[in-house]
Amino acid sequence: MEQKWPQQLWLVRHGQSAGNVARDEAEAGKKLLIDLADRDVDVPLSELGQRQAHAMSGWFQALPPDAQPSVVLFSPYIRARATANAVLDHLGRDRLLAVAADERLREKEFGVLDRLTPLGIHDKYPELAEQRAHVGKFYFRPPGGESWCDVILRLRSVIDTMTREYHGERVLIVAHQVIVNCFRYLLERLDEDAILAIDRAGDVPNCGITEYRFDPAAGKHGKLTLVQANFVAPLEQTGTPVTHQKDQPAAPKS
């Protein structure tokens, strides 16, 4: 039977963004609102995020040519696009089979809760905070926003696209934390408890790489199997080459 899966798949969260920095500052200062003038789609990488993207891209460039990505898909959000562009600058866009922004890879939509800290949600929408605590983050959908299940639904169609158009290829996806976790839910056949346990264990690190490879012996007809999760390429120092390392745990949540 013909292989339907990509030969290799990497899931990468974008580099640190100005929004990540603003969120951390707001939560540390016990503020109700994250101080961001840009809409979420337009939030850029921070200076550290640019360095992270460069280091991660160097790691991919250091792979043998026949082991590098042949397809790069990314969220259209500026922070993800900039991270993907760093990879394209290192690998060369012209030698790739496909390069595409895909709106199905966008960040989870937060609706009326956008830009609010957890403290801000409890202050402005106490009934929604109570509902979220009762329903759980996997199924809770804020007004105008999405639940994790909604994200999973759109990612199912991304997987359909990959198996139809990119079977046998080496696919890199650059997106967001929830996107990485929801792909893991689908690819590893997890349930609500399992994926939320992974989420509680720690954030997906910025520019963290989660890797799958096709195993023809897995399942009835072969499938993608996890190789490493949340590997972070070390930030490059002057004159220091990028090395290839295996699993690194995600940074713990604050």
JSON list of N, CA and C in Angstrom, two decimals, residues 74-129:
[
{"chain": "A", "resi": 74, "resn": "PHE", "atom": "N", "xyz": [3.13, 27.59, 7.24]},
{"chain": "A", "resi": 74, "resn": "PHE", "atom": "CA", "xyz": [3.20, 28.44, 8.43]},
{"chain": "A", "resi": 74, "resn": "PHE", "atom": "C", "xyz": [1.91, 29.23, 8.62]},
{"chain": "A", "resi": 75, "resn": "SER", "atom": "N", "xyz": [1.69, 29.58, 9.87]},
{"chain": "A", "resi": 75, "resn": "SER", "atom": "CA", "xyz": [0.59, 30.49, 10.21]},
{"chain": "A", "resi": 75, "resn": "SER", "atom": "C", "xyz": [0.85, 31.85, 9.57]},
{"chain": "A", "resi": 76, "resn": "PRO", "atom": "N", "xyz": [-0.21, 32.53, 9.11]},
{"chain": "A", "resi": 76, "resn": "PRO", "atom": "CA", "xyz": [-0.01, 33.86, 8.52]},
{"chain": "A", "resi": 76, "resn": "PRO", "atom": "C", "xyz": [0.29, 34.95, 9.54]},
{"chain": "A", "resi": 77, "resn": "TYR", "atom": "N", "xyz": [0.21, 34.66, 10.84]},
{"chain": "A", "resi": 77, "resn": "TYR", "atom": "CA", "xyz": [0.51, 35.66, 11.86]},
{"chain": "A", "resi": 77, "resn": "TYR", "atom": "C", "xyz": [1.97, 36.09, 11.73]},
{"chain": "A", "resi": 78, "resn": "ILE", "atom": "N", "xyz": [2.23, 37.37, 11.93]},
{"chain": "A", "resi": 78, "resn": "ILE", "atom": "CA", "xyz": [3.56, 37.94, 11.65]},
{"chain": "A", "resi": 78, "resn": "ILE", "atom": "C", "xyz": [4.67, 37.20, 12.39]},
{"chain": "A", "resi": 79, "resn": "ARG", "atom": "N", "xyz": [4.45, 36.85, 13.64]},
{"chain": "A", "resi": 79, "resn": "ARG", "atom": "CA", "xyz": [5.50, 36.19, 14.43]},
{"chain": "A", "resi": 79, "resn": "ARG", "atom": "C", "xyz": [5.83, 34.81, 13.87]},
{"chain": "A", "resi": 80, "resn": "ALA", "atom": "N", "xyz": [4.83, 34.09, 13.38]},
{"chain": "A", "resi": 80, "resn": "ALA", "atom": "CA", "xyz": [5.08, 32.78, 12.78]},
{"chain": "A", "resi": 80, "resn": "ALA", "atom": "C", "xyz": [5.69, 32.92, 11.39]},
{"chain": "A", "resi": 81, "resn": "ARG", "atom": "N", "xyz": [5.18, 33.88, 10.62]},
{"chain": "A", "resi": 81, "resn": "ARG", "atom": "CA", "xyz": [5.73, 34.12, 9.28]},
{"chain": "A", "resi": 81, "resn": "ARG", "atom": "C", "xyz": [7.21, 34.50, 9.35]},
{"chain": "A", "resi": 82, "resn": "ALA", "atom": "N", "xyz": [7.56, 35.38, 10.33]},
{"chain": "A", "resi": 82, "resn": "ALA", "atom": "CA", "xyz": [8.96, 35.80, 10.46]},
{"chain": "A", "resi": 82, "resn": "ALA", "atom": "C", "xyz": [9.85, 34.63, 10.87]},
{"chain": "A", "resi": 83, "resn": "THR", "atom": "N", "xyz": [9.34, 33.75, 11.73]},
{"chain": "A", "resi": 83, "resn": "THR", "atom": "CA", "xyz": [10.10, 32.57, 12.12]},
{"chain": "A", "resi": 83, "resn": "THR", "atom": "C", "xyz": [10.31, 31.65, 10.92]},
{"chain": "A", "resi": 84, "resn": "ALA", "atom": "N", "xyz": [9.26, 31.44, 10.14]},
{"chain": "A", "resi": 84, "resn": "ALA", "atom": "CA", "xyz": [9.37, 30.61, 8.94]},
{"chain": "A", "resi": 84, "resn": "ALA", "atom": "C", "xyz": [10.32, 31.23, 7.92]},
{"chain": "A", "resi": 85, "resn": "ASN", "atom": "N", "xyz": [10.27, 32.55, 7.79]},
{"chain": "A", "resi": 85, "resn": "ASN", "atom": "CA", "xyz": [11.15, 33.23, 6.83]},
{"chain": "A", "resi": 85, "resn": "ASN", "atom": "C", "xyz": [12.62, 33.05, 7.20]},
{"chain": "A", "resi": 86, "resn": "ALA", "atom": "N", "xyz": [12.91, 32.96, 8.50]},
{"chain": "A", "resi": 86, "resn": "ALA", "atom": "CA", "xyz": [14.30, 32.70, 8.91]},
{"chain": "A", "resi": 86, "resn": "ALA", "atom": "C", "xyz": [14.75, 31.34, 8.39]},
{"chain": "A", "resi": 87, "resn": "VAL", "atom": "N", "xyz": [13.88, 30.34, 8.45]},
{"chain": "A", "resi": 87, "resn": "VAL", "atom": "CA", "xyz": [14.20, 29.02, 7.92]},
{"chain": "A", "resi": 87, "resn": "VAL", "atom": "C", "xyz": [14.40, 29.10, 6.41]},
{"chain": "A", "resi": 88, "resn": "LEU", "atom": "N", "xyz": [13.51, 29.80, 5.73]},
{"chain": "A", "resi": 88, "resn": "LEU", "atom": "CA", "xyz": [13.61, 29.91, 4.28]},
{"chain": "A", "resi": 88, "resn": "LEU", "atom": "C", "xyz": [14.90, 30.61, 3.86]},
{"chain": "A", "resi": 89, "resn": "ASP", "atom": "N", "xyz": [15.32, 31.59, 4.64]},
{"chain": "A", "resi": 89, "resn": "ASP", "atom": "CA", "xyz": [16.57, 32.28, 4.33]},
{"chain": "A", "resi": 89, "resn": "ASP", "atom": "C", "xyz": [17.76, 31.33, 4.44]},
{"chain": "A", "resi": 90, "resn": "HIS", "atom": "N", "xyz": [17.69, 30.39, 5.40]},
{"chain": "A", "resi": 90, "resn": "HIS", "atom": "CA", "xyz": [18.78, 29.45, 5.59]},
{"chain": "A", "resi": 90, "resn": "HIS", "atom": "C", "xyz": [18.76, 28.32, 4.56]},
{"chain": "A", "resi": 91, "resn": "LEU", "atom": "N", "xyz": [17.57, 27.86, 4.20]},
{"chain": "A", "resi": 91, "resn": "LEU", "atom": "CA", "xyz": [17.47, 26.70, 3.31]},
{"chain": "A", "resi": 91, "resn": "LEU", "atom": "C", "xyz": [17.40, 27.08, 1.84]},
{"chain": "A", "resi": 92, "resn": "GLY", "atom": "N", "xyz": [16.85, 28.26, 1.55]},
{"chain": "A", "resi": 92, "resn": "GLY", "atom": "CA", "xyz": [16.65, 28.65, 0.16]},
{"chain": "A", "resi": 92, "resn": "GLY", "atom": "C", "xyz": [15.26, 28.28, -0.31]},
{"chain": "A", "resi": 93, "resn": "ARG", "atom": "N", "xyz": [14.44, 29.28, -0.50]},
{"chain": "A", "resi": 93, "resn": "ARG", "atom": "CA", "xyz": [13.04, 29.06, -0.87]},
{"chain": "A", "resi": 93, "resn": "ARG", "atom": "C", "xyz": [12.91, 28.31, -2.20]},
{"chain": "A", "resi": 94, "resn": "ASP", "atom": "N", "xyz": [13.80, 28.60, -3.15]},
{"chain": "A", "resi": 94, "resn": "ASP", "atom": "CA", "xyz": [13.66, 28.06, -4.50]},
{"chain": "A", "resi": 94, "resn": "ASP", "atom": "C", "xyz": [13.83, 26.54, -4.57]},
{"chain": "A", "resi": 95, "resn": "ARG", "atom": "N", "xyz": [14.54, 25.96, -3.62]},
{"chain": "A", "resi": 95, "resn": "ARG", "atom": "CA", "xyz": [14.79, 24.52, -3.68]},
{"chain": "A", "resi": 95, "resn": "ARG", "atom": "C", "xyz": [13.70, 23.70, -3.01]},
{"chain": "A", "resi": 96, "resn": "LEU", "atom": "N", "xyz": [12.70, 24.37, -2.42]},
{"chain": "A", "resi": 96, "resn": "LEU", "atom": "CA", "xyz": [11.64, 23.66, -1.72]},
{"chain": "A", "resi": 96, "resn": "LEU", "atom": "C", "xyz": [10.49, 23.32, -2.65]},
{"chain": "A", "resi": 97, "resn": "LEU", "atom": "N", "xyz": [9.83, 22.21, -2.37]},
{"chain": "A", "resi": 97, "resn": "LEU", "atom": "CA", "xyz": [8.68, 21.81, -3.17]},
{"chain": "A", "resi": 97, "resn": "LEU", "atom": "C", "xyz": [7.52, 22.77, -3.00]},
{"chain": "A", "resi": 98, "resn": "ALA", "atom": "N", "xyz": [7.27, 23.20, -1.75]},
{"chain": "A", "resi": 98, "resn": "ALA", "atom": "CA", "xyz": [6.13, 24.08, -1.47]},
{"chain": "A", "resi": 98, "resn": "ALA", "atom": "C", "xyz": [6.43, 24.95, -0.27]},
{"chain": "A", "resi": 99, "resn": "VAL", "atom": "N", "xyz": [5.99, 26.20, -0.35]},
{"chain": "A", "resi": 99, "resn": "VAL", "atom": "CA", "xyz": [6.07, 27.17, 0.74]},
{"chain": "A", "resi": 99, "resn": "VAL", "atom": "C", "xyz": [4.72, 27.88, 0.78]},
{"chain": "A", "resi": 100, "resn": "ALA", "atom": "N", "xyz": [4.03, 27.84, 1.93]},
{"chain": "A", "resi": 100, "resn": "ALA", "atom": "CA", "xyz": [2.69, 28.44, 1.94]},
{"chain": "A", "resi": 100, "resn": "ALA", "atom": "C", "xyz": [2.28, 28.87, 3.34]},
{"chain": "A", "resi": 101, "resn": "ALA", "atom": "N", "xyz": [1.66, 30.06, 3.40]},
{"chain": "A", "resi": 101, "resn": "ALA", "atom": "CA", "xyz": [0.95, 30.47, 4.61]},
{"chain": "A", "resi": 101, "resn": "ALA", "atom": "C", "xyz": [-0.43, 29.82, 4.57]},
{"chain": "A", "resi": 102, "resn": "ASP", "atom": "N", "xyz": [-0.88, 29.33, 5.71]},
{"chain": "A", "resi": 102, "resn": "ASP", "atom": "CA", "xyz": [-2.16, 28.62, 5.78]},
{"chain": "A", "resi": 102, "resn": "ASP", "atom": "C", "xyz": [-2.93, 29.12, 6.99]},
{"chain": "A", "resi": 103, "resn": "GLU", "atom": "N", "xyz": [-4.08, 29.75, 6.74]},
{"chain": "A", "resi": 103, "resn": "GLU", "atom": "CA", "xyz": [-4.85, 30.35, 7.84]},
{"chain": "A", "resi": 103, "resn": "GLU", "atom": "C", "xyz": [-5.37, 29.31, 8.82]},
{"chain": "A", "resi": 104, "resn": "ARG", "atom": "N", "xyz": [-5.40, 28.04, 8.44]},
{"chain": "A", "resi": 104, "resn": "ARG", "atom": "CA", "xyz": [-5.83, 27.00, 9.36]},
{"chain": "A", "resi": 104, "resn": "ARG", "atom": "C", "xyz": [-4.81, 26.78, 10.48]},
{"chain": "A", "resi": 105, "resn": "LEU", "atom": "N", "xyz": [-3.60, 27.31, 10.29]},
{"chain": "A", "resi": 105, "resn": "LEU", "atom": "CA", "xyz": [-2.54, 27.18, 11.29]},
{"chain": "A", "resi": 105, "resn": "LEU", "atom": "C", "xyz": [-2.47, 28.39, 12.21]},
{"chain": "A", "resi": 106, "resn": "ARG", "atom": "N", "xyz": [-3.45, 29.29, 12.11]},
{"chain": "A", "resi": 106, "resn": "ARG", "atom": "CA", "xyz": [-3.43, 30.51, 12.93]},
{"chain": "A", "resi": 106, "resn": "ARG", "atom": "C", "xyz": [-3.58, 30.18, 14.42]},
{"chain": "A", "resi": 107, "resn": "GLU", "atom": "N", "xyz": [-3.28, 31.18, 15.24]},
{"chain": "A", "resi": 107, "resn": "GLU", "atom": "CA", "xyz": [-3.45, 31.06, 16.69]},
{"chain": "A", "resi": 107, "resn": "GLU", "atom": "C", "xyz": [-4.91, 30.77, 17.03]},
{"chain": "A", "resi": 108, "resn": "LYS", "atom": "N", "xyz": [-5.12, 30.10, 18.15]},
{"chain": "A", "resi": 108, "resn": "LYS", "atom": "CA", "xyz": [-6.48, 29.93, 18.66]},
{"chain": "A", "resi": 108, "resn": "LYS", "atom": "C", "xyz": [-7.09, 31.30, 18.89]},
{"chain": "A", "resi": 109, "resn": "GLU", "atom": "N", "xyz": [-8.33, 31.48, 18.48]},
{"chain": "A", "resi": 109, "resn": "GLU", "atom": "CA", "xyz": [-8.99, 32.78, 18.63]},
{"chain": "A", "resi": 109, "resn": "GLU", "atom": "C", "xyz": [-9.61, 32.89, 20.03]},
{"chain": "A", "resi": 110, "resn": "PHE", "atom": "N", "xyz": [-9.35, 34.02, 20.68]},
{"chain": "A", "resi": 110, "resn": "PHE", "atom": "CA", "xyz": [-9.75, 34.19, 22.08]},
{"chain": "A", "resi": 110, "resn": "PHE", "atom": "C", "xyz": [-11.05, 34.98, 22.25]},
{"chain": "A", "resi": 111, "resn": "GLY", "atom": "N", "xyz": [-11.57, 35.52, 21.15]},
{"chain": "A", "resi": 111, "resn": "GLY", "atom": "CA", "xyz": [-12.85, 36.22, 21.23]},
{"chain": "A", "resi": 111, "resn": "GLY", "atom": "C", "xyz": [-12.82, 37.38, 22.21]},
{"chain": "A", "resi": 112, "resn": "VAL", "atom": "N", "xyz": [-13.84, 37.48, 23.05]},
{"chain": "A", "resi": 112, "resn": "VAL", "atom": "CA", "xyz": [-13.96, 38.60, 23.98]},
{"chain": "A", "resi": 112, "resn": "VAL", "atom": "C", "xyz": [-12.87, 38.60, 25.04]},
{"chain": "A", "resi": 113, "resn": "LEU", "atom": "N", "xyz": [-12.15, 37.49, 25.18]},
{"chain": "A", "resi": 113, "resn": "LEU", "atom": "CA", "xyz": [-11.10, 37.41, 26.19]},
{"chain": "A", "resi": 113, "resn": "LEU", "atom": "C", "xyz": [-9.74, 37.87, 25.66]},
{"chain": "A", "resi": 114, "resn": "ASP", "atom": "N", "xyz": [-9.69, 38.27, 24.41]},
{"chain": "A", "resi": 114, "resn": "ASP", "atom": "CA", "xyz": [-8.43, 38.70, 23.80]},
{"chain": "A", "resi": 114, "resn": "ASP", "atom": "C", "xyz": [-7.80, 39.84, 24.60]},
{"chain": "A", "resi": 115, "resn": "ARG", "atom": "N", "xyz": [-6.50, 39.72, 24.89]},
{"chain": "A", "resi": 115, "resn": "ARG", "atom": "CA", "xyz": [-5.66, 40.70, 25.59]},
{"chain": "A", "resi": 115, "resn": "ARG", "atom": "C", "xyz": [-5.92, 40.75, 27.10]},
{"chain": "A", "resi": 116, "resn": "LEU", "atom": "N", "xyz": [-6.84, 39.95, 27.61]},
{"chain": "A", "resi": 116, "resn": "LEU", "atom": "CA", "xyz": [-7.07, 39.94, 29.06]},
{"chain": "A", "resi": 116, "resn": "LEU", "atom": "C", "xyz": [-6.16, 38.93, 29.73]},
{"chain": "A", "resi": 117, "resn": "THR", "atom": "N", "xyz": [-5.60, 39.30, 30.88]},
{"chain": "A", "resi": 117, "resn": "THR", "atom": "CA", "xyz": [-4.87, 38.35, 31.70]},
{"chain": "A", "resi": 117, "resn": "THR", "atom": "C", "xyz": [-5.87, 37.47, 32.45]},
{"chain": "A", "resi": 118, "resn": "PRO", "atom": "N", "xyz": [-5.43, 36.38, 33.07]},
{"chain": "A", "resi": 118, "resn": "PRO", "atom": "CA", "xyz": [-6.36, 35.60, 33.89]},
{"chain": "A", "resi": 118, "resn": "PRO", "atom": "C", "xyz": [-7.06, 36.44, 34.95]},
{"chain": "A", "resi": 119, "resn": "LEU", "atom": "N", "xyz": [-6.32, 37.38, 35.54]},
{"chain": "A", "resi": 119, "resn": "LEU", "atom": "CA", "xyz": [-6.92, 38.28, 36.53]},
{"chain": "A", "resi": 119, "resn": "LEU", "atom": "C", "xyz": [-7.96, 39.17, 35.86]},
{"chain": "A", "resi": 120, "resn": "GLY", "atom": "N", "xyz": [-7.68, 39.62, 34.65]},
{"chain": "A", "resi": 120, "resn": "GLY", "atom": "CA", "xyz": [-8.61, 40.46, 33.92]},
{"chain": "A", "resi": 120, "resn": "GLY", "atom": "C", "xyz": [-9.88, 39.72, 33.54]},
{"chain": "A", "resi": 121, "resn": "ILE", "atom": "N", "xyz": [-9.74, 38.43, 33.19]},
{"chain": "A", "resi": 121, "resn": "ILE", "atom": "CA", "xyz": [-10.92, 37.63, 32.87]},
{"chain": "A", "resi": 121, "resn": "ILE", "atom": "C", "xyz": [-11.82, 37.50, 34.08]},
{"chain": "A", "resi": 122, "resn": "HIS", "atom": "N", "xyz": [-11.24, 37.21, 35.25]},
{"chain": "A", "resi": 122, "resn": "HIS", "atom": "CA", "xyz": [-12.04, 37.09, 36.47]},
{"chain": "A", "resi": 122, "resn": "HIS", "atom": "C", "xyz": [-12.71, 38.41, 36.84]},
{"chain": "A", "resi": 123, "resn": "ASP", "atom": "N", "xyz": [-12.02, 39.53, 36.53]},
{"chain": "A", "resi": 123, "resn": "ASP", "atom": "CA", "xyz": [-12.57, 40.83, 36.89]},
{"chain": "A", "resi": 123, "resn": "ASP", "atom": "C", "xyz": [-13.69, 41.25, 35.94]},
{"chain": "A", "resi": 124, "resn": "LYS", "atom": "N", "xyz": [-13.49, 41.08, 34.62]},
{"chain": "A", "resi": 124, "resn": "LYS", "atom": "CA", "xyz": [-14.45, 41.59, 33.63]},
{"chain": "A", "resi": 124, "resn": "LYS", "atom": "C", "xyz": [-15.56, 40.58, 33.31]},
{"chain": "A", "resi": 125, "resn": "TYR", "atom": "N", "xyz": [-15.19, 39.30, 33.29]},
{"chain": "A", "resi": 125, "resn": "TYR", "atom": "CA", "xyz": [-16.15, 38.27, 32.92]},
{"chain": "A", "resi": 125, "resn": "TYR", "atom": "C", "xyz": [-16.14, 37.14, 33.94]},
{"chain": "A", "resi": 126, "resn": "PRO", "atom": "N", "xyz": [-16.53, 37.40, 35.18]},
{"chain": "A", "resi": 126, "resn": "PRO", "atom": "CA", "xyz": [-16.47, 36.35, 36.21]},
{"chain": "A", "resi": 126, "resn": "PRO", "atom": "C", "xyz": [-17.29, 35.12, 35.85]},
{"chain": "A", "resi": 127, "resn": "GLU", "atom": "N", "xyz": [-18.41, 35.32, 35.15]},
{"chain": "A", "resi": 127, "resn": "GLU", "atom": "CA", "xyz": [-19.24, 34.17, 34.78]},
{"chain": "A", "resi": 127, "resn": "GLU", "atom": "C", "xyz": [-18.53, 33.28, 33.75]},
{"chain": "A", "resi": 128, "resn": "LEU", "atom": "N", "xyz": [-17.72, 33.90, 32.85]},
{"chain": "A", "resi": 128, "resn": "LEU", "atom": "CA", "xyz": [-16.97, 33.10, 31.89]},
{"chain": "A", "resi": 128, "resn": "LEU", "atom": "C", "xyz": [-15.81, 32.38, 32.57]},
{"chain": "A", "resi": 129, "resn": "ALA", "atom": "N", "xyz": [-15.19, 33.02, 33.54]},
{"chain": "A", "resi": 129, "resn": "ALA", "atom": "CA", "xyz": [-14.13, 32.36, 34.30]},
{"chain": "A", "resi": 129, "resn": "ALA", "atom": "C", "xyz": [-14.68, 31.14, 35.02]}
]
